[in-house]
Amino acid sequence: MRDIALPLLAGGAAAASTLAILGGIMLVLAILGRLSARSGVSPIPLYLIAGLGIGWWLQPDLPTEVVDSAEIIGVVLLLFMLGIEYTGAELVGGIRTGLRAGIVDFVLNATPGVALGLLLGWGIAGAVALGGATYISSSGIIAKVLEDLGRLGNRETPAIISVLVIEDLVMAFYLPILGVLITGAALATAAGSVAIAITAAILALLIAVRHGHRVSRLADHDRDEVLLLTVLGLLLLVAGLAERIGVSAAVGAFLVGIAISGSVAERTRELIAPLRDLFAAFFFVLFAIGVDAADLPGALPLAVLLGVVTVLTKIATGWYAARTFGVGARGRWRAGVTLTARGEFSIVIAGLAVTAGVTDDLGTLVAAYVLLLALAGPIATRLVR
Amino acid sequence: MTSITETKLPGIGIRYEFTTADGRPMGVIAHRDGEYDLLLFDRKDPDACKATIRLSAEDTMALIDALGGSTVVVQQAQAVHQSMEGIEFEWVTLRDDSPCAGATIAETEMRRRTGASIVSILRGDDVLVSPPSDHPLAVGDTVVIVGSEQTTADARRLLLGA
């Protein structure tokens, strides 16, 4: 038999301790999940706090391969599910209904992050990453809050969702650019990679809109197991190829998500959601373990400042978007406040940047920032009736 | 006739809204997963829902029944429901450029070439259920096909020559 590197299967003390640590972390997450379900607080900030605490007190000794694989799979699944959330037709239709609000959203909410990144001297890549983190709302937190508060039927909800759809679409172009910028490649190579990445994004959108049903038909199978293996295989393969050509696995995953649509998308969502939940939870914890909790108090004032500014800009965005949908004053406020939550994708963006070697301070700042807004956003949404 | 406003909710489904004869706005969300929400709006703030009632697919059928819904509506709902379990019904009307016009069912080789089956043919007011394989298809016939999502789509293309 050939010697394959499967250190965990070799057994022994190392494997035992890795399994025990993973199990322990998972149980902590399970307790937090219960807490989250009972209190209605999003689990994301709880996972981050757990990760910070675990990193601070225990400094668990996990093999780097395990950490790296769990993190990358978490990111890949999060972005795949973001891509699959809306069909190609919905994304394109979103441009018609929400273009103006989308532009307002981008300008108002990316600018504070970019400006602060530049002021802190984090370079173009750091500034673009921070801008992305302040720009993108948490569609996960927002969908949950709307459902919990029985506001799915409200008239401002189509306005909120149209903003989220445009953000989703913007990610198709933002992520490839970020992916190339954070590698710190020379300008000529970077321009080439960006061109490839953008072409791939347009291609994926075209495939989704024109041939989505054909892609879906190829992947479809009556048995869940076969469908799961087909989609996951395609997803990891494309993610790996994207990473190889220098445009980050996350981008590849997102584009696969966009290209899959129709009834296959529906079933895939159901099949992959539990996997995504598992690996995303690990990703949040591992991201937070990587943040030095001792640096957090120092980052807090800036995080609060950035939080206050970008809460106001998001409220303005939602207010404007709801107005274009003909919603009254109270509904405009609700739309604005609902959109303030930032969460999983801000962390993903920061995680990509930090892993690629952009300053660790970015990770600390975004961790503090998301902690604040993932907690405050839903609470404020509840209060504004 | 009450006019209904339709708004797409990407990722969720479709939202319908209308105002009743005595001025109460109300609405329905048709979720992608086949469930429905019945929406009752707040009189003071018509943008907000006062109550949202979740209806399963079965609840919806019962409600349609109670409201005196026509059987056509119910049957369409059933077709939609069955398509969710992987069975698709497709109604295809043959145009004069259809390559299958004039051919018998056997000659179209639909079963072999696509996997879908013709279960019924509507010609004018006549309904032919389970037509024999030597039955000829004519321009204007509406052919009812049953199969999977894939096979009915292929069969539609075969019938229409697209």
Coordinates of C-alpha atoms in Angstrom, one line a residue:
Chain A
M1 CA 0.0 0.0 0.0
R2 CA 1.2 3.4 -0.8
D3 CA 2.1 5.8 2.0
I4 CA -0.7 8.3 2.0
A5 CA -0.5 11.2 4.5
L6 CA -3.4 10.5 6.8
P7 CA -1.9 11.3 10.2
L8 CA -5.2 11.0 12.0
L9 CA -5.8 7.5 10.9
A10 CA -2.3 6.5 12.1
G11 CA -3.9 6.7 15.5
G12 CA -2.0 7.2 18.7
A13 CA -2.0 10.1 21.1
A14 CA -2.0 12.9 18.5
A15 CA -5.2 11.6 16.8
A16 CA -6.8 11.1 20.2
S17 CA -6.1 14.6 21.3
T18 CA -7.2 16.1 18.0
L19 CA -10.5 14.2 18.1
A20 CA -11.0 15.2 21.7
I21 CA -10.3 18.9 21.0
L22 CA -12.6 19.0 18.0
G23 CA -15.3 17.3 20.0
G24 CA -14.9 19.7 22.9
I25 CA -15.1 22.7 20.6
M26 CA -18.2 21.2 18.9
L27 CA -19.9 20.7 22.3
V28 CA -19.2 24.3 23.3
L29 CA -20.7 25.4 20.0
A30 CA -23.7 23.2 20.7
I31 CA -24.3 24.9 24.0
L32 CA -24.0 28.3 22.4
G33 CA -26.4 27.2 19.6
R34 CA -29.0 26.3 22.3
L35 CA -28.4 29.7 23.9
S36 CA -28.8 31.4 20.6
A37 CA -32.0 29.5 19.8
R38 CA -33.5 30.4 23.1
S39 CA -32.5 34.0 23.2
G40 CA -32.9 34.8 19.5
V41 CA -29.4 36.2 19.4
S42 CA -27.5 35.3 16.2
P43 CA -25.0 32.5 16.9
I44 CA -22.2 34.2 14.9
P45 CA -21.1 36.6 17.7
L46 CA -21.4 33.8 20.2
Y47 CA -19.1 31.6 18.1
L48 CA -16.6 34.5 17.9
I49 CA -16.6 35.0 21.6
A50 CA -16.2 31.3 22.1
G51 CA -13.2 31.3 19.7
L52 CA -11.6 34.3 21.4
G53 CA -12.0 32.6 24.8
I54 CA -10.7 29.3 23.6
G55 CA -7.7 30.9 22.0
W56 CA -7.0 33.0 25.1
W57 CA -7.2 30.4 27.8
L58 CA -6.6 27.0 26.2
Q59 CA -4.6 27.7 23.0
P60 CA -5.6 24.2 21.8
D61 CA -2.9 22.3 19.9
L62 CA -4.6 21.3 16.7
P63 CA -2.6 20.0 13.7
T64 CA -2.4 22.9 11.2
E65 CA -3.7 20.6 8.4
V66 CA -6.9 20.1 10.3
V67 CA -7.3 23.8 11.0
D68 CA -6.5 24.8 7.5
S69 CA -8.9 22.3 5.9
A70 CA -11.8 23.1 8.2
E71 CA -11.3 26.8 7.6
I72 CA -11.1 26.6 3.8
I73 CA -14.0 24.2 3.6
G74 CA -16.1 26.6 5.8
V75 CA -15.3 29.5 3.6
V76 CA -16.0 27.5 0.4
L77 CA -19.3 26.3 1.7
L78 CA -20.4 29.7 3.0
L79 CA -19.7 31.3 -0.4
F80 CA -21.2 28.5 -2.3
M81 CA -24.5 28.9 -0.4
L82 CA -24.3 32.6 -0.9
G83 CA -24.0 32.0 -4.6
I84 CA -26.8 29.5 -4.8
E85 CA -29.2 31.6 -2.7
Y86 CA -30.5 33.5 -5.7
T87 CA -31.0 32.2 -9.2
G88 CA -29.2 33.9 -12.1
A89 CA -32.5 35.4 -13.2
E90 CA -33.1 36.8 -9.8
L91 CA -29.7 38.4 -9.7
V92 CA -30.2 39.9 -13.2
G93 CA -33.7 41.0 -12.3
G94 CA -32.3 42.6 -9.1
I95 CA -30.3 45.0 -11.2
R96 CA -33.5 46.4 -12.7
T97 CA -35.3 46.9 -9.4
G98 CA -32.5 47.8 -7.1
L99 CA -29.7 49.4 -9.1
R100 CA -29.9 52.8 -7.6
A101 CA -30.2 51.6 -4.1
G102 CA -27.4 49.2 -4.8
I103 CA -25.1 52.1 -5.9
V104 CA -26.0 54.1 -2.8
D105 CA -25.3 51.0 -0.7
F106 CA -21.9 50.5 -2.2
V107 CA -20.7 54.1 -2.1
L108 CA -22.0 54.8 1.4
N109 CA -20.9 51.6 3.1
A110 CA -17.6 50.6 1.4
T111 CA -16.2 54.1 1.6
P112 CA -15.8 54.3 5.4
G113 CA -13.9 50.9 5.5
V114 CA -11.7 51.8 2.6
A115 CA -10.9 55.2 4.1
L116 CA -10.0 53.8 7.5
G117 CA -7.9 51.1 5.9
L118 CA -5.9 53.7 4.0
L119 CA -5.6 56.0 7.1
L120 CA -4.2 53.0 9.1
G121 CA -1.7 52.4 6.3
W122 CA -2.8 48.9 5.5
G123 CA -2.3 49.4 1.8
I124 CA -4.7 48.9 -1.1
A125 CA -5.4 45.3 -0.3
G126 CA -6.1 46.0 3.4
A127 CA -8.3 49.0 2.6
V128 CA -10.3 47.1 -0.1
A129 CA -10.8 44.2 2.4
L130 CA -12.0 46.5 5.2
G131 CA -14.3 48.2 2.7
G132 CA -15.8 44.9 1.7
A133 CA -16.3 44.0 5.4
T134 CA -18.2 47.2 6.1
Y135 CA -20.1 47.0 2.9
I136 CA -21.7 43.6 3.0
S137 CA -24.7 43.0 5.2
S138 CA -25.3 39.6 6.8
S139 CA -28.0 38.0 4.6
G140 CA -28.0 35.1 7.1
I141 CA -28.8 37.3 10.2
I142 CA -31.2 39.4 8.3
A143 CA -33.2 36.5 6.8
K144 CA -33.5 35.0 10.3
V145 CA -34.6 38.2 11.9
L146 CA -37.2 38.9 9.3
E147 CA -38.6 35.4 9.7
D148 CA -38.5 35.6 13.6
L149 CA -40.2 38.9 13.7
G150 CA -42.9 37.9 11.2
R151 CA -41.8 40.7 8.8
L152 CA -41.4 38.6 5.6
G153 CA -44.7 40.0 4.4
N154 CA -43.9 43.6 5.2
R155 CA -43.8 46.0 2.3
E156 CA -40.2 47.1 3.1
T157 CA -39.0 43.5 2.9
P158 CA -38.7 43.4 -0.9
A159 CA -36.6 46.6 -0.6
I160 CA -34.3 44.9 2.0
I161 CA -34.0 41.8 -0.2
S162 CA -33.3 43.8 -3.3
V163 CA -30.3 45.4 -1.5
L164 CA -29.1 41.9 -0.4
V165 CA -29.4 40.6 -4.0
I166 CA -27.3 43.4 -5.4
E167 CA -24.7 42.9 -2.7
D168 CA -24.6 39.3 -3.7
L169 CA -24.1 40.3 -7.3
V170 CA -21.4 42.8 -6.4
M171 CA -19.5 40.0 -4.5
A172 CA -19.2 38.2 -7.9
F173 CA -16.9 41.0 -9.0
Y174 CA -15.5 42.2 -5.6
L175 CA -14.2 38.8 -4.4
P176 CA -12.1 38.1 -7.5
I177 CA -10.5 41.5 -7.3
L178 CA -9.9 41.1 -3.6
G179 CA -8.5 37.6 -4.2
V180 CA -5.9 39.0 -6.5
L181 CA -5.0 42.1 -4.6
I182 CA -4.3 40.2 -1.3
T183 CA -1.8 38.0 -3.0
G184 CA 0.3 41.1 -3.4
A185 CA 1.2 40.1 -6.9
A186 CA 3.0 42.5 -9.2
L187 CA 0.7 44.9 -11.0
A188 CA 0.9 43.2 -14.4
T189 CA 0.2 39.7 -13.1
A190 CA -2.6 41.1 -10.9
A191 CA -4.3 42.8 -13.8
G192 CA -4.2 39.5 -15.8
S193 CA -5.6 37.5 -12.9
V194 CA -8.3 40.1 -12.3
A195 CA -9.2 39.9 -16.0
I196 CA -9.5 36.1 -15.8
A197 CA -11.5 36.3 -12.6
I198 CA -14.0 38.9 -13.9
T199 CA -14.4 36.9 -17.2
A200 CA -15.1 33.8 -15.1
A201 CA -17.7 35.7 -13.0
I202 CA -19.4 37.0 -16.2
L203 CA -19.3 33.5 -17.7
A204 CA -20.8 31.9 -14.5
L205 CA -23.6 34.5 -14.6
L206 CA -24.2 33.8 -18.3
I207 CA -24.3 30.1 -17.7
A208 CA -26.7 30.6 -14.8
V209 CA -29.1 32.8 -16.8
R210 CA -28.9 31.0 -20.2
H211 CA -28.0 27.4 -19.4
G212 CA -28.8 27.0 -15.7
H213 CA -31.4 24.3 -16.4
R214 CA -28.9 22.4 -18.5
V215 CA -26.2 22.5 -15.8
S216 CA -28.8 21.4 -13.3
R217 CA -30.0 18.6 -15.4
L218 CA -26.4 17.3 -15.8
A219 CA -25.9 17.3 -12.0
D220 CA -29.3 16.0 -11.1
H221 CA -30.0 12.6 -9.7
D222 CA -32.8 11.0 -7.8
R223 CA -30.6 9.9 -5.0
D224 CA -29.5 12.5 -2.5
E225 CA -26.1 10.8 -2.0
V226 CA -25.2 11.0 -5.7
L227 CA -26.4 14.6 -6.0
L228 CA -24.4 15.6 -2.9
L229 CA -21.2 14.0 -4.2
T230 CA -21.7 15.5 -7.6
V231 CA -22.2 19.0 -6.3
L232 CA -19.5 18.8 -3.6
G233 CA -17.1 17.3 -6.1
L234 CA -17.7 20.0 -8.7
L235 CA -17.5 22.7 -6.0
L236 CA -14.2 21.6 -4.5
L237 CA -12.7 20.9 -7.9
V238 CA -13.5 24.4 -9.2
A239 CA -12.5 26.0 -5.9
G240 CA -9.1 24.2 -6.1
L241 CA -8.6 25.3 -9.7
A242 CA -9.5 28.9 -8.9
E243 CA -7.0 28.8 -6.1
R244 CA -4.4 27.4 -8.4
I245 CA -4.8 30.2 -11.0
G246 CA -4.5 32.7 -8.2
V247 CA -8.1 33.9 -7.7
S248 CA -8.9 32.2 -4.4
A249 CA -11.0 29.1 -3.8
A250 CA -13.8 31.3 -2.3
V251 CA -14.4 32.9 -5.7
G252 CA -14.6 29.6 -7.5
A253 CA -17.1 28.3 -4.9
F254 CA -19.3 31.4 -5.2
L255 CA -19.4 31.1 -9.0
V256 CA -20.3 27.4 -8.9
G257 CA -23.2 28.4 -6.6
I258 CA -24.4 31.0 -9.0
A259 CA -24.2 28.6 -12.0
I260 CA -26.4 25.9 -10.2
S261 CA -30.0 26.8 -10.3
G262 CA -33.5 25.4 -10.7
S263 CA -34.8 22.4 -8.8
V264 CA -31.3 21.1 -8.2
A265 CA -30.4 24.3 -6.4
E266 CA -33.4 23.8 -4.2
R267 CA -32.3 20.3 -3.2
T268 CA -28.6 21.1 -3.0
R269 CA -29.4 23.9 -0.5
E270 CA -31.2 21.5 1.7
L271 CA -28.4 18.9 1.4
I272 CA -25.5 21.3 2.0
A273 CA -27.0 23.5 4.6
P274 CA -26.1 21.2 7.5
L275 CA -22.6 20.8 6.2
R276 CA -22.3 24.6 5.8
D277 CA -23.6 25.1 9.3
L278 CA -21.0 22.7 10.7
F279 CA -18.0 24.0 8.9
A280 CA -19.0 27.7 9.1
A281 CA -19.3 27.4 12.9
F282 CA -15.8 25.9 12.9
F283 CA -14.6 28.6 10.6
F284 CA -15.9 31.4 12.9
V285 CA -14.3 29.8 15.9
L286 CA -11.0 29.1 14.2
F287 CA -10.9 32.7 12.9
A288 CA -11.5 34.0 16.4
I289 CA -8.9 31.6 17.9
G290 CA -6.4 33.2 15.4
V291 CA -7.2 36.6 16.8
D292 CA -5.2 37.5 19.9
A293 CA -7.8 38.5 22.5
A294 CA -5.3 40.7 24.2
D295 CA -5.3 43.0 21.1
L296 CA -9.1 43.3 21.2
P297 CA -9.5 46.1 23.7
G298 CA -7.1 48.2 21.7
A299 CA -9.1 47.7 18.5
L300 CA -12.4 48.4 20.3
P301 CA -12.5 52.2 20.0
L302 CA -11.9 52.1 16.2
A303 CA -14.4 49.3 15.8
V304 CA -17.0 51.3 17.7
L305 CA -16.3 54.4 15.6
L306 CA -16.5 52.3 12.3
G307 CA -19.6 50.6 13.7
V308 CA -21.4 53.9 14.4
V309 CA -20.6 55.4 11.0
T310 CA -21.5 52.3 9.0
V311 CA -24.7 51.8 11.0
L312 CA -25.8 55.3 10.0
T313 CA -24.8 54.7 6.4
K314 CA -26.7 51.4 6.3
I315 CA -29.8 53.0 7.8
A316 CA -29.6 55.7 5.1
T317 CA -29.2 52.9 2.5
G318 CA -32.3 51.0 3.7
W319 CA -34.3 54.2 4.1
Y320 CA -33.5 55.1 0.5
A321 CA -34.2 51.6 -0.9
A322 CA -37.5 51.4 0.9
R323 CA -38.5 54.8 -0.4
T324 CA -37.9 53.7 -4.0
F325 CA -40.3 50.9 -3.2
G326 CA -42.9 53.4 -2.1
V327 CA -42.8 52.4 1.6
G328 CA -43.9 54.8 4.3
A329 CA -41.7 56.5 7.0
R330 CA -41.8 53.7 9.6
G331 CA -41.1 51.0 7.0
R332 CA -38.1 53.0 5.8
W333 CA -36.7 53.0 9.3
R334 CA -37.3 49.3 9.7
A335 CA -35.6 48.6 6.4
G336 CA -32.6 50.7 7.3
V337 CA -32.1 49.3 10.8
T338 CA -32.6 45.7 9.6
L339 CA -29.8 46.1 7.1
T340 CA -27.2 47.2 9.7
A341 CA -26.3 43.6 10.7
R342 CA -22.9 42.5 9.5
G343 CA -21.8 39.0 10.0
E344 CA -20.5 35.9 8.2
F345 CA -19.2 37.5 5.0
S346 CA -17.4 40.3 6.7
I347 CA -15.5 37.6 8.6
V348 CA -14.9 35.6 5.4
I349 CA -13.4 38.7 3.7
A350 CA -11.2 39.4 6.8
G351 CA -10.2 35.7 7.0
L352 CA -9.2 35.6 3.3
A353 CA -7.1 38.8 3.8
V354 CA -5.4 37.7 7.0
T355 CA -4.6 34.2 5.7
A356 CA -3.0 35.8 2.6
G357 CA -0.7 37.9 4.9
V358 CA -2.5 41.2 5.1
T359 CA -2.0 42.7 8.6
D360 CA -3.4 40.7 11.6
D361 CA -4.8 44.0 12.9
L362 CA -7.4 43.7 10.1
G363 CA -8.6 40.4 11.6
T364 CA -8.8 41.9 15.1
L365 CA -10.7 45.0 14.0
V366 CA -13.2 43.1 11.9
A367 CA -13.7 40.6 14.7
A368 CA -14.6 43.4 17.1
Y369 CA -16.7 45.2 14.4
V370 CA -18.7 42.1 13.6
L371 CA -19.1 41.2 17.3
L372 CA -20.7 44.7 17.8
L373 CA -22.9 44.8 14.7
A374 CA -24.0 41.1 14.7
L375 CA -25.3 41.7 18.2
A376 CA -26.6 45.2 17.9
G377 CA -28.2 44.9 14.4
P378 CA -30.9 42.3 15.4
I379 CA -31.5 43.9 18.8
A380 CA -32.1 47.3 17.1
T381 CA -34.3 45.7 14.5
R382 CA -36.5 44.2 17.2
L383 CA -36.8 47.6 18.9
V384 CA -37.7 49.6 15.8
R385 CA -41.3 48.7 15.1
Chain B
M1 CA -62.3 42.1 -10.1
T2 CA -59.8 42.7 -7.4
S3 CA -56.4 43.5 -8.8
I4 CA -53.4 41.7 -7.2
T5 CA -49.9 43.2 -7.0
E6 CA -47.2 40.7 -7.5
T7 CA -43.7 41.2 -6.1
K8 CA -40.8 38.8 -6.4
L9 CA -38.9 38.0 -3.2
P10 CA -35.6 36.5 -4.4
G11 CA -34.6 33.6 -2.3
I12 CA -38.0 33.3 -0.6
G13 CA -40.8 33.2 -3.2
I14 CA -43.5 35.5 -4.5
R15 CA -45.5 38.1 -2.6
Y16 CA -49.1 38.9 -3.6
E17 CA -51.0 41.9 -2.2
F18 CA -54.5 43.2 -2.7
T19 CA -57.1 45.4 -1.0
T20 CA -60.4 43.9 0.0
A21 CA -63.7 45.5 -1.1
D22 CA -64.0 47.1 2.3
G23 CA -60.5 48.6 2.2
R24 CA -58.4 46.1 4.2
P25 CA -55.1 45.3 2.6
M26 CA -54.1 41.7 2.8
G27 CA -51.5 39.5 1.1
V28 CA -50.0 36.1 0.5
I29 CA -46.4 34.9 0.2
A30 CA -46.0 31.8 -1.9
H31 CA -42.8 30.2 -0.6
R32 CA -40.4 28.4 -2.9
D33 CA -40.9 25.2 -0.8
G34 CA -44.6 25.1 -1.5
E35 CA -45.8 26.6 1.8
Y36 CA -47.9 29.8 2.0
D37 CA -48.1 32.7 4.4
L38 CA -51.3 34.6 4.8
L39 CA -50.6 38.2 5.6
L40 CA -52.9 40.6 7.5
F41 CA -51.6 44.1 7.5
D42 CA -51.8 46.7 10.2
R43 CA -54.5 49.3 9.7
K44 CA -52.3 52.1 11.2
D45 CA -49.1 51.1 9.4
P46 CA -50.1 49.3 6.1
D47 CA -46.4 48.5 5.4
A48 CA -46.3 46.2 8.4
C49 CA -47.9 42.8 9.0
K50 CA -50.1 42.5 12.1
A51 CA -50.3 38.7 11.7
T52 CA -48.7 36.1 9.5
I53 CA -50.3 32.7 9.2
R54 CA -48.2 29.9 7.9
L55 CA -50.1 27.4 5.7
S56 CA -48.7 24.0 4.6
A57 CA -49.5 22.7 1.1
E58 CA -52.4 20.7 2.6
D59 CA -53.7 23.6 4.6
T60 CA -53.7 25.6 1.4
M61 CA -55.7 23.0 -0.4
A62 CA -58.2 22.9 2.4
L63 CA -58.5 26.7 2.4
I64 CA -59.0 26.8 -1.4
D65 CA -61.7 24.2 -1.0
A66 CA -63.4 26.2 1.8
L67 CA -63.3 29.3 -0.3
G68 CA -65.1 27.4 -3.1
G69 CA -62.1 27.3 -5.4
S70 CA -62.8 25.8 -8.8
T71 CA -61.5 22.3 -9.5
V72 CA -59.2 23.6 -12.2
V73 CA -57.3 25.7 -9.6
V74 CA -57.1 22.7 -7.3
Q75 CA -55.9 20.5 -10.1
Q76 CA -53.2 23.0 -11.0
A77 CA -52.2 23.1 -7.4
Q78 CA -51.9 19.3 -7.4
A79 CA -49.8 19.4 -10.6
V80 CA -47.5 21.9 -8.9
H81 CA -47.4 19.7 -5.8
Q82 CA -46.6 16.6 -7.7
S83 CA -43.9 18.3 -9.7
M84 CA -42.2 18.9 -6.4
E85 CA -41.9 15.1 -5.9
G86 CA -40.2 14.7 -9.2
I87 CA -43.3 14.1 -11.4
E88 CA -43.9 16.8 -14.1
F89 CA -47.1 17.3 -16.1
E90 CA -46.7 19.3 -19.3
W91 CA -49.4 20.5 -21.6
V92 CA -48.1 21.1 -25.1
T93 CA -50.2 22.4 -28.0
L94 CA -49.0 21.4 -31.5
R95 CA -48.5 24.3 -33.8
D96 CA -48.5 23.9 -37.6
D97 CA -44.7 23.8 -37.7
S98 CA -44.6 20.9 -35.3
P99 CA -42.5 18.0 -36.8
C100 CA -44.9 15.6 -35.1
A101 CA -48.1 16.8 -36.7
G102 CA -49.6 14.0 -38.7
A103 CA -47.4 11.3 -37.1
T104 CA -48.8 8.6 -34.8
I105 CA -47.7 8.5 -31.2
A106 CA -45.6 5.4 -32.0
E107 CA -44.0 7.3 -34.9
T108 CA -42.8 10.1 -32.7
E109 CA -40.8 7.5 -30.7
M110 CA -41.3 9.9 -27.7
R111 CA -40.9 7.1 -25.1
R112 CA -37.7 5.8 -26.5
R113 CA -36.2 9.2 -27.4
T114 CA -37.1 11.2 -24.3
G115 CA -38.5 8.8 -21.6
A116 CA -41.7 10.8 -21.2
S117 CA -45.1 9.4 -21.9
I118 CA -48.2 10.9 -23.6
V119 CA -51.1 10.2 -21.2
S120 CA -53.8 12.3 -22.8
I121 CA -54.7 14.2 -25.9
L122 CA -57.2 17.2 -25.9
R123 CA -58.7 18.0 -29.3
G124 CA -61.3 20.7 -29.2
D125 CA -63.8 19.6 -26.5
D126 CA -62.8 16.0 -26.8
V127 CA -60.5 14.4 -24.2
L128 CA -58.7 11.2 -25.1
V129 CA -57.3 9.5 -22.0
S130 CA -54.5 6.9 -22.5
P131 CA -54.5 7.2 -26.3
P132 CA -53.5 4.1 -28.3
S133 CA -50.0 4.2 -29.9
D134 CA -51.4 4.3 -33.4
H135 CA -53.3 7.5 -32.6
P136 CA -52.3 10.3 -35.0
L137 CA -51.4 13.8 -33.7
A138 CA -52.8 16.8 -35.5
V139 CA -52.1 20.5 -35.5
G140 CA -54.1 22.2 -32.6
D141 CA -54.0 19.0 -30.4
T142 CA -53.0 19.6 -26.8
V143 CA -50.8 16.7 -25.7
V144 CA -50.5 16.0 -22.0
I145 CA -47.1 14.5 -21.1
V146 CA -45.9 13.0 -17.9
G147 CA -42.3 12.4 -16.9
S148 CA -39.4 13.9 -14.9
E149 CA -38.4 17.5 -15.2
Q150 CA -35.8 16.5 -17.8
T151 CA -37.9 14.0 -19.8
T152 CA -40.9 16.4 -20.1
A153 CA -38.6 19.2 -21.3
D154 CA -37.1 16.9 -23.9
A155 CA -40.5 15.7 -25.0
R156 CA -41.8 19.3 -25.3
R157 CA -38.8 20.0 -27.6
L158 CA -39.5 16.9 -29.6
L159 CA -43.2 17.9 -30.1
L160 CA -42.5 21.5 -31.0
G161 CA -39.3 20.8 -33.0
A162 CA -37.4 23.5 -31.0

